[in-house]
Amino acid sequence: MAKKKARQAGKSDSPKRRAARGKGEKIKLVIVESPTKARTISRFLGSPYTIEASLGHIRDLPERATDCPPEYRSKPWAYLGVDVENGFQPIYIVPKDKLKQVQKLKKALQSAEELLLATDEDREGEAISWHLCEVLQPQVPVQRLVFHEITREAILQALRSPRQIDENLVRAQEARRILDRLFGYDVSPLLWKKIRPGLSAGRVQSVAVRLIVDRERQRMAFRSATYWDLAAECLAPTGAHFSAQLVSVNGRGIPSGKDFDPQTGQLKNPELLLLDQPAAEALAERLRGKSARVILAEEKPYTSRPSPPFTTSTLQQEANRKFGFTARYTMQLAQRLYENGYITYMRTDSTHLAEEAVESARQLIESQYGPEYLPERPRVYQTTVKNAQEAHEAIRPAGHPFASPESLKDVLSRDELRLYDLIWKRTVACQMADARGRRMTVRVEADGAVFQSTGRTIDFPGYLRAYVEGADDPDAELADRETLLPPLRVGDSVLLETVEPKSHVTQPPARYTEATLTRALEELGIGRPSTYATIIDTILERKYVIKKNNALVPTWVAFAVCQLLEQHFPELVDYSFTAQMEDELDAISRGELHWVDYLKRFYYGDGHPGLKRLLEAKIAEIDAREINRIRIGRPSDVGEDQPEIYVRIGRYGPMLEWGDKRVRLPENIAPDELTPDVAKTFFEKAEKEEEPIGVCPETGKPIYLRTGRFGAYLQRGTGENGEATERVSLPPGIRPEDLTPEKALELFRFPQNLGSHPETGEPVEVHLGIYGPYVKCGEATRSLPEGKSPTEITLEEALQLLAEPKSRRRRIAQLRELGPSPVTGQPVRVMSGRYGPYVTDGQTNATLPKDVSPDDVTLENALQWLAEKAQREAISGKKKVVRRRTKKAG
């Protein structure tokens, strides 16, 4: 045994380690998550440190039972990868794509006499370090390094104060991972059986979907109301003009949007005066040109304080508002900034700033803005994070002093610089003096009608000089924020020069955007800000939600999923219950709650049925037919003695159901747009499609105009009793409403034989396809040039087209021009390409979503798709290059 140990010791004593020992150095292996982070740290740590990357987690739960080690594959819980029968022990495996990296790390460890784990300081980072120890089994001392910025000072400080791996943080991460696996892997199969294959459920994602669906339900239940008021242009004694709005008539207030019930459209307070158009016009006529007396002129000072420095959530929200960045893209940019040493750690709930950061900001404020912009004492921001171990610093520029955005213009990409500039300004502004100003209110009365005008003056801009939330140009925003009123006193007389009636319509609650959904989840305490980008990506990928002008619109499948979970598993999508889960995970990380006890209570129950028994009881109880239909409107909206209208989730998409009638529902219509009246129009259209538009004089068969999954088409014949039918697609440029029986008959002439190929003898034909007309000879096809009519092409022209190399011909045609791009300055066009319709701004091309017609595309839609495509290309570093195969010489 002693000889065996001696051999093992000799084997581990590598040549590199012996060489280093000869120089009196002690090799230290530092492991971080990413190669970028490793490269940045290597700039500060030379010999004797070796820096390697783990490439994220080096092991995880198996994705399926077949990925488990052989001894576990037959276990009933193998599909979970968690032994739920014996203390919820996870079965970890090293994925195939990580085996090579693990071997590399093991080899590097053989040359080291100390292992330093420098992964991120949150739960995930702690768990990565723990997994590294479990897999590498180091026989040398192990230390945990923690730093929140990758700067020389921070790294040296971490080396001076290492610690051990925090087991509580690891258990909290492990409990979260197992909880999410139990939730997702047990609830998702139920969705596959009852709704549709390929769906998924999740502890946070299902609640996020419910939030979006609930907001859409509010919009569907919303009833708009119209109200009128008056806008006056007033002339003060000084000759200055100001605007005022009617607020009351004879003591009765004029309502605003908030005074109407969103579900009935009726006034909440009958004491208010609701003007209609005739009354508003008559009142305007009566007051126009009259003299009004000032009855109120007051001025009150106000103070505005700066917002705290960025957390993960607020950074995502502000980047979305200002730049239109998605949560995922913001985090990718921030990750690169952090790993390259430009900002502090970007996954944080804390608004705390280190003393050196505050000092750096204060020095910058005094030198760049002047001493009057510097408060007497530093500002301290309190965080509401319960887990003190995870209360890192806020997101701020790294180092001391902060690098100015101007100094990084040649170093960072355009979007990296924009995000860094945002972080820099917010950090500096949070330590600046308050903004001070005055708010003015003036009321004038004429003939019982009272008009009000408000103004604001900024006396001292304070922090607004550096940063205005939601705006890119602080100076321009400061000017916009000021509304000056002329000096007026009570009793002064002003002239109502013009008085115009104004109509207003109440608006439904706005849909969630990525920014507002992130804010809602954070306010409810659901999930962690570091996971929001992944959650939003998941619900978009699963088609629970689509984007429409930056808004998140739920699909009908999302409605069905919410119905199932709300009716049969209400706790799982209850906002307070889900937030409580996060509190309990925090309690585990603080050592106040045992992770196995928590998982056992969640899965098996404790005085109430846990997830496992609940699923067993519900699987036979859930009626898939009822779950998959969503009622549209209210019974009273359809009409007396009429069946209700439903949307039914079908195998091939949503269908409308009205009694025994069925009709396909277009996928591009948003749920709140589908009222009973709109639904009836689809049934009327379907009935018209059952009526022929004409009869073919040659065959005597009826001709129908119908709509399919790929657009409008013509059908000759009924197809009844096995009768053969002929179909032809409507080519681009022919609208269904413009189609006459004569034009329809012309289209049935295709495919048309033009003659025979002089060399092969095969027929040359002209066809109509969903992407336009084309000629065909054998297997060869060529699209007709734009503007060339298929009825006019000759055999000679067709042969000329067929003779051209196919690779040089592309089915590209401009369908529409939407307007100029603010990014490139070139026109934004909707094009018909070889692989379908797309939009382009001259530099970037973006494919249209499958459920969007080229006729429905707006400039806003196109700019959003182009921005998202440009972001994806920026992340990958460059556009894809198509490499063509070439024959080898010889």
Short mmCIF file of C-alpha atoms in Angstrom, two decimals, residues 2 21 39 57 213 267 273 278 292 303 380 417 434 442 474 515 573 682 721 755 761 844 867 887:
data_model
loop_
_atom_site.label_atom_id
_atom_site.label_comp_id
_atom_site.label_asym_id
_atom_site.label_seq_id
_atom_site.Cartn_x
_atom_site.Cartn_y
_atom_site.Cartn_z
CA ALA A 2 2.85 2.34 0.88
CA ARG A 21 9.48 24.41 -7.41
CA ARG A 39 -8.15 36.52 -20.34
CA HIS A 57 -21.36 24.48 -15.24
CA VAL A 213 -52.73 36.65 -20.04
CA LEU A 267 -68.84 57.06 -15.26
CA LEU A 273 -70.39 66.48 -15.92
CA PRO A 278 -73.01 69.04 -29.24
CA ALA A 292 -61.84 85.32 -17.84
CA THR A 303 -37.40 68.77 -5.04
CA VAL A 380 -26.56 56.01 0.77
CA LEU A 417 -20.61 51.83 -25.37
CA ASP A 434 -31.21 67.22 -5.89
CA VAL A 442 -53.33 78.96 -12.57
CA PRO A 474 -30.34 65.44 -20.56
CA ALA A 515 -39.31 46.22 -19.30
CA VAL A 573 -49.52 30.11 -10.53
CA PHE A 682 -65.18 35.36 -40.04
CA ASN A 721 -68.58 12.12 -53.83
CA GLY A 755 -44.22 24.03 -76.55
CA GLY A 761 -38.32 17.30 -76.37
CA THR A 844 -29.91 44.19 -42.46
CA ALA A 867 -33.18 45.89 -34.62
CA LYS A 887 -14.12 21.49 -57.26
#
